[in-house]
Short mmCIF file of C-alpha atoms in Angstrom, two decimals:
data_model
loop_
_atom_site.label_atom_id
_atom_site.label_comp_id
_atom_site.label_asym_id
_atom_site.label_seq_id
_atom_site.Cartn_x
_atom_site.Cartn_y
_atom_site.Cartn_z
CA MET R 120 0.23 0.94 0.22
CA LYS R 121 1.49 3.21 -0.71
CA LYS R 122 0.93 6.26 0.86
CA ALA R 123 -0.26 9.35 -1.16
CA GLY R 124 0.84 11.70 0.55
CA VAL R 125 4.85 11.12 0.07
CA ILE R 126 4.80 10.39 -3.61
CA VAL R 127 5.54 13.44 -5.23
CA LEU R 128 8.14 14.48 -2.67
CA SER R 129 10.38 12.19 -3.18
CA LEU R 130 9.82 11.99 -7.13
CA LEU R 131 10.57 16.18 -6.56
CA MET R 132 13.65 14.98 -5.06
CA VAL R 133 15.40 12.43 -7.27
CA LEU R 134 14.58 15.15 -9.84
CA LEU R 135 16.78 18.34 -7.63
CA SER R 136 19.73 15.71 -6.51
CA GLY R 137 20.57 15.42 -10.64
CA CYS R 138 20.18 19.58 -11.45
CA GLY R 139 22.40 21.20 -12.23
CA SER R 140 22.98 24.90 -12.30
CA THR R 141 22.18 26.45 -15.94
CA ALA R 142 24.04 29.68 -17.65
CA GLN R 143 21.52 30.03 -21.43
CA GLU R 144 19.76 32.87 -21.01
CA THR R 145 15.74 33.16 -23.35
CA PRO R 146 15.46 36.74 -24.98
CA LYS R 147 14.90 39.67 -23.46
CA ASN R 148 12.38 41.92 -24.86
CA ASP R 149 8.50 42.25 -24.88
CA THR R 150 7.90 40.97 -28.08
CA PRO R 151 6.78 37.57 -27.96
CA SER R 152 9.07 35.01 -29.86
CA THR R 153 9.23 30.89 -30.13
CA VAL R 154 12.09 29.10 -28.32
CA SER R 155 13.18 25.37 -29.03
CA ASP R 156 15.66 23.55 -25.72
CA TYR R 157 16.48 26.37 -23.83
CA ASP R 158 17.76 26.63 -20.19
CA ILE R 159 15.77 27.94 -17.74
CA THR R 160 15.24 27.33 -14.09
CA VAL R 161 11.32 26.43 -13.35
CA THR R 162 9.78 26.87 -9.60
CA MET R 163 8.19 23.55 -8.21
CA VAL R 164 5.42 24.31 -5.47
CA GLU R 165 4.63 20.98 -2.90
CA GLY R 166 2.59 21.93 -0.21
CA THR R 167 4.63 25.33 1.65
CA ASP R 168 7.28 23.92 0.49
CA THR R 169 9.54 24.89 -3.49
CA TYR R 170 12.53 23.42 -5.61
CA ASP R 171 13.97 25.13 -7.99
CA ILE R 172 14.50 22.41 -11.20
CA ASP R 173 16.37 22.94 -14.56
CA GLY R 174 16.14 22.62 -17.58
CA LYS R 175 14.97 22.11 -21.20
CA TYR R 176 12.08 24.93 -22.38
CA THR R 177 9.66 24.85 -25.53
CA GLY R 178 7.49 27.64 -26.13
CA GLU R 179 6.15 30.77 -25.85
CA VAL R 180 8.33 33.30 -24.15
CA VAL R 181 7.61 37.19 -22.81
CA ASN R 182 10.96 39.29 -22.14
CA GLY R 183 12.87 35.72 -21.45
CA LYS R 184 9.92 34.04 -19.45
CA PRO R 185 7.73 31.20 -20.79
CA GLN R 186 4.10 33.12 -21.32
CA GLY R 187 1.56 30.69 -22.75
CA VAL R 188 1.90 27.25 -24.32
CA GLY R 189 5.19 24.72 -23.87
CA THR R 190 7.53 22.66 -22.35
CA PHE R 191 9.69 21.90 -19.76
CA GLU R 192 11.70 18.95 -19.77
CA ALA R 193 14.29 17.62 -16.13
CA ASP R 194 16.62 15.20 -15.96
CA GLY R 195 17.14 13.50 -12.33
CA GLU R 196 19.65 10.97 -11.64
CA ASN R 197 19.12 6.88 -12.94
CA GLY R 198 17.09 8.50 -15.44
CA SER R 199 14.59 10.03 -13.85
CA THR R 200 12.40 12.21 -16.07
CA TYR R 201 10.18 15.99 -14.93
CA THR R 202 8.38 17.13 -18.16
CA TYR R 203 5.63 19.72 -18.16
CA GLU R 204 3.12 20.19 -20.56
CA GLY R 205 1.03 22.86 -20.72
CA ASN R 206 0.20 26.70 -19.93
CA PHE R 207 2.73 29.11 -18.85
CA SER R 208 2.73 32.56 -17.18
CA ASN R 209 5.08 34.66 -15.89
CA GLY R 210 7.13 31.25 -16.47
CA ALA R 211 5.55 29.04 -13.87
CA PHE R 212 2.93 26.81 -15.13
CA ASN R 213 -0.35 28.90 -14.49
CA GLY R 214 -3.75 27.40 -15.91
CA TYR R 215 -3.82 23.84 -17.17
CA GLY R 216 -0.84 21.59 -17.29
CA VAL R 217 0.35 17.66 -17.73
CA THR R 218 3.21 16.65 -15.70
CA THR R 219 4.79 13.22 -15.83
CA ILE R 220 7.33 12.01 -13.44
CA ILE R 221 8.67 8.46 -14.50
CA ASN R 222 11.96 7.69 -11.79
CA ASP R 223 12.87 3.63 -12.02
CA GLY R 224 10.22 2.57 -14.07
CA GLU R 225 7.22 4.06 -12.82
CA THR R 226 4.76 6.78 -13.43
CA LEU R 227 3.27 9.44 -12.10
CA GLU R 228 0.32 12.26 -14.13
CA MET R 229 -0.89 14.82 -12.60
CA SER R 230 -3.31 16.16 -15.45
CA GLY R 231 -4.60 19.30 -14.52
CA THR R 232 -5.09 23.25 -13.27
CA TYR R 233 -1.77 24.43 -12.33
CA THR R 234 -0.79 28.16 -9.83
CA ASN R 235 2.13 29.78 -9.65
CA GLY R 236 4.23 26.43 -10.09
CA GLU R 237 1.33 24.91 -7.69
CA PHE R 238 -0.58 22.00 -7.97
CA THR R 239 -3.91 22.95 -7.54
CA PRO R 240 -7.02 20.93 -9.54
CA THR R 241 -10.21 20.94 -9.65
CA THR R 242 -11.88 18.51 -7.30
CA GLY R 243 -13.12 16.72 -10.85
CA GLU R 244 -9.56 16.59 -11.43
CA SER R 245 -8.66 15.27 -7.74
CA PHE R 246 -10.30 12.32 -7.99
CA ASN R 247 -8.22 11.82 -11.35
CA TYR R 248 -4.80 12.51 -9.95
CA ILE R 249 -5.94 10.14 -7.11
CA GLY R 250 -6.02 7.37 -9.42
CA GLN R 251 -2.48 7.81 -10.63
CA LEU R 252 -1.31 6.99 -6.86
CA ASP R 253 -1.75 3.17 -7.52
CA LEU R 254 -4.05 2.67 -3.56
CA PHE R 255 -6.50 -0.08 -4.75
CA GLY R 256 -4.52 0.15 -7.89
CA LYS R 257 -4.84 2.81 -11.15
CA PHE R 258 -7.22 4.47 -12.82
CA THR R 259 -8.44 7.20 -14.98
CA ILE R 260 -11.92 9.37 -15.03
CA SER R 261 -13.86 10.43 -17.93
CA ASP R 262 -14.55 13.99 -19.13
CA ALA R 263 -17.59 13.92 -18.32
CA VAL R 264 -17.33 12.47 -14.82
CA ILE R 265 -14.83 15.04 -14.15
CA GLU R 266 -17.01 17.57 -14.94
CA TYR R 267 -20.31 16.33 -13.55
CA ILE R 268 -17.56 16.96 -9.65
CA ASP R 269 -16.67 19.92 -10.82
CA GLU R 270 -20.45 21.29 -11.58
CA ASN R 271 -21.69 19.30 -7.91
CA GLU R 272 -17.76 20.53 -5.92
CA ASN R 273 -20.11 21.58 -3.35
CA LEU R 274 -20.90 18.53 -2.51
CA PHE R 275 -17.14 16.73 -2.91
CA PRO R 276 -17.22 15.64 0.40
CA THR R 277 -20.47 17.25 2.56
CA ALA R 278 -20.23 16.07 5.93
CA THR R 279 -24.27 15.24 5.52
CA ASN R 280 -26.31 13.21 3.55
CA GLU R 281 -29.13 15.36 4.22
CA ALA R 282 -27.14 17.95 1.61
CA ILE R 283 -27.96 14.84 -1.09
CA GLN R 284 -31.58 15.25 -1.33
CA SER R 285 -31.98 17.96 -3.71
CA SER R 286 -30.12 15.03 -6.30
CA ASP R 287 -31.50 12.83 -8.09
CA ILE R 288 -30.25 9.16 -7.27
CA GLN R 289 -29.59 6.93 -9.56
CA ASP R 290 -29.77 2.86 -9.73
CA PHE R 291 -26.65 1.18 -10.01
CA SER R 292 -26.03 -2.33 -10.75
CA SER R 293 -22.27 -3.57 -9.97
CA LYS R 294 -22.55 -6.18 -13.40
CA GLN R 295 -23.67 -3.65 -15.85
CA PHE R 296 -20.92 -0.95 -14.15
CA ASN R 297 -18.28 -3.87 -14.61
CA LYS R 298 -19.77 -4.29 -18.10
CA THR R 299 -19.75 -0.82 -19.18
CA ARG R 300 -17.09 1.00 -17.16
CA LYS R 301 -20.22 3.88 -17.08
CA GLN R 302 -23.26 4.85 -16.11
CA ASP R 303 -26.51 5.32 -18.37
CA GLN R 304 -26.65 8.41 -16.51
CA ILE R 305 -23.93 10.18 -14.62
CA GLY R 306 -24.91 10.70 -11.25
CA LEU R 307 -24.91 9.89 -7.33
CA VAL R 308 -25.27 6.18 -5.68
CA LYS R 309 -26.63 5.32 -2.61
CA LEU R 310 -25.17 1.95 -1.46
CA ASP R 311 -24.70 -0.09 1.56
CA LEU R 312 -21.01 -1.66 2.61
CA TYR R 313 -18.62 -3.00 4.52
CA ALA R 314 -15.47 -1.66 5.13
CA VAL R 315 -12.71 -4.06 4.44
CA GLN R 316 -10.01 -1.76 5.31
CA VAL R 317 -9.42 2.00 6.38
CA PHE R 318 -6.36 4.20 5.27
CA GLU R 319 -6.46 7.98 6.10
CA ASP R 320 -3.61 9.92 4.52
CA ASP R 321 -2.76 13.77 4.57
CA TYR R 322 -3.11 15.14 0.29
CA LEU R 323 -3.49 17.99 -1.01
CA GLY R 324 -3.09 20.37 2.24
CA GLY R 325 -6.41 18.51 3.00
CA LYS R 326 -6.55 14.70 4.47
CA LEU R 327 -7.87 11.75 2.13
CA THR R 328 -10.15 8.91 3.05
CA TYR R 329 -9.58 6.12 1.00
CA LEU R 330 -11.64 2.90 1.63
CA LEU R 331 -11.82 -0.93 0.58
CA ALA R 332 -15.50 -2.48 1.08
CA ALA R 333 -17.24 -5.30 -0.36
CA ASP R 334 -21.75 -5.48 -0.84
CA ASP R 335 -23.62 -9.03 0.55
CA ASP R 336 -22.91 -9.73 -3.07
CA ASN R 337 -18.51 -9.93 -2.49
CA ASN R 338 -18.84 -7.18 -5.00
CA TYR R 339 -15.56 -4.90 -3.75
CA TYR R 340 -15.51 -1.40 -4.33
CA ALA R 341 -12.61 1.16 -4.11
CA LEU R 342 -13.86 4.85 -2.47
CA TYR R 343 -11.39 8.02 -2.20
CA TYR R 344 -13.24 10.53 0.38
CA LEU R 345 -11.75 14.28 -0.16
CA ASP R 346 -11.90 14.27 4.45
CA SER R 347 -11.73 13.06 7.10
CA THR R 348 -14.25 9.87 8.50
CA GLU R 349 -15.57 8.33 11.49
CA VAL R 350 -15.23 4.98 9.10
CA TYR R 351 -13.44 2.42 10.59
CA ASN R 352 -12.22 -1.39 9.68
CA GLU R 353 -15.47 -3.68 9.21
CA ASP R 354 -17.91 -1.37 9.51
CA THR R 355 -20.72 -0.89 8.13
CA PHE R 356 -22.04 1.85 6.38
CA THR R 357 -23.91 4.58 4.06
CA ALA R 358 -22.24 5.66 0.97
CA TYR R 359 -23.29 8.74 -2.01
CA ALA R 360 -20.83 8.36 -4.65
CA ILE R 361 -20.12 8.80 -8.36
CA PRO R 362 -18.80 5.68 -9.68
CA CYS R 363 -15.69 6.75 -11.42
CA SER R 364 -13.89 3.35 -12.76
CA THR R 365 -13.03 0.05 -13.09
CA SER R 366 -9.37 -1.09 -10.96
CA SER R 367 -7.75 -4.33 -9.97
CA PHE R 368 -4.44 -5.10 -7.87
CA ASP R 369 -2.28 -7.62 -6.63
CA ASN R 370 -4.20 -8.98 -2.57
CA ILE R 371 -2.20 -10.27 -0.43
CA SER R 372 -3.23 -13.74 -1.07
CA GLY R 373 -0.97 -13.99 -4.16
CA GLY R 374 -4.89 -13.09 -6.55
CA THR R 375 -6.26 -9.64 -8.09
CA THR R 376 -9.27 -7.79 -6.34
CA ASN R 377 -11.54 -6.17 -8.15
CA VAL R 378 -12.90 -3.59 -7.39
CA ILE R 379 -15.32 -0.47 -8.91
CA VAL R 380 -14.00 3.13 -7.91
CA LEU R 381 -16.04 4.93 -5.96
CA ALA R 382 -15.64 9.48 -5.51
CA ALA R 383 -17.50 9.75 -2.91
CA CYS R 384 -19.44 12.68 -1.44
CA TYR R 385 -20.72 10.87 2.09
CA ILE R 386 -19.74 8.12 3.89
CA GLY R 387 -21.49 7.10 7.36
#
């Protein structure tokens, strides 16, 4: 089981240990221009920490700073690589972008909104990023589900199920979802479940609770909830959530556990 709060930090440290100083300068004028493979230093923000990373930039610049759309690439030790593709403003990651970190055969992708060098995903983008952390298996979320979550971000999370009553609760069939991996109509479902494993980690300045749960028909679910919860191992509980995807992970018995992925808005 991987810890959500330490993955990005450890990969950034590997990249920093392989970075050197740069000397090449980008053109400095008010007129937008395009450069290729220019040496620059960008600042990444992770919580209260900042990291200066040296690398190569290809894209648009104004006054010597990345401005517009571009690609930044950096190499670390042992073949590790760091790539950001997306929007820049005043030399920093700003707007939508995709960061890809490859280290020791593992790939981590951070797709979403950036603000002054910090990954600041929307709620929907955040659930998609959680899918890259490989907690109960990796997964990706469709743009339609991300859009639904962002349009209803006040529900993710909510502390009371009363806040959900105005939402249309959809019928749910685990067999159908495992077959098609999508709902006929995107929306919340209500499930009564048994908690097999419950974990809580620090996550992007808040808390992330992730649960492995089962229903009465022995279907397994991986639930992700952007807050703390009073549900513990072996508890029964009710969840309101949106089905996002399917995934699987290697279990301690040497087999594979298949799960339906849920972005939970209420657990209690």
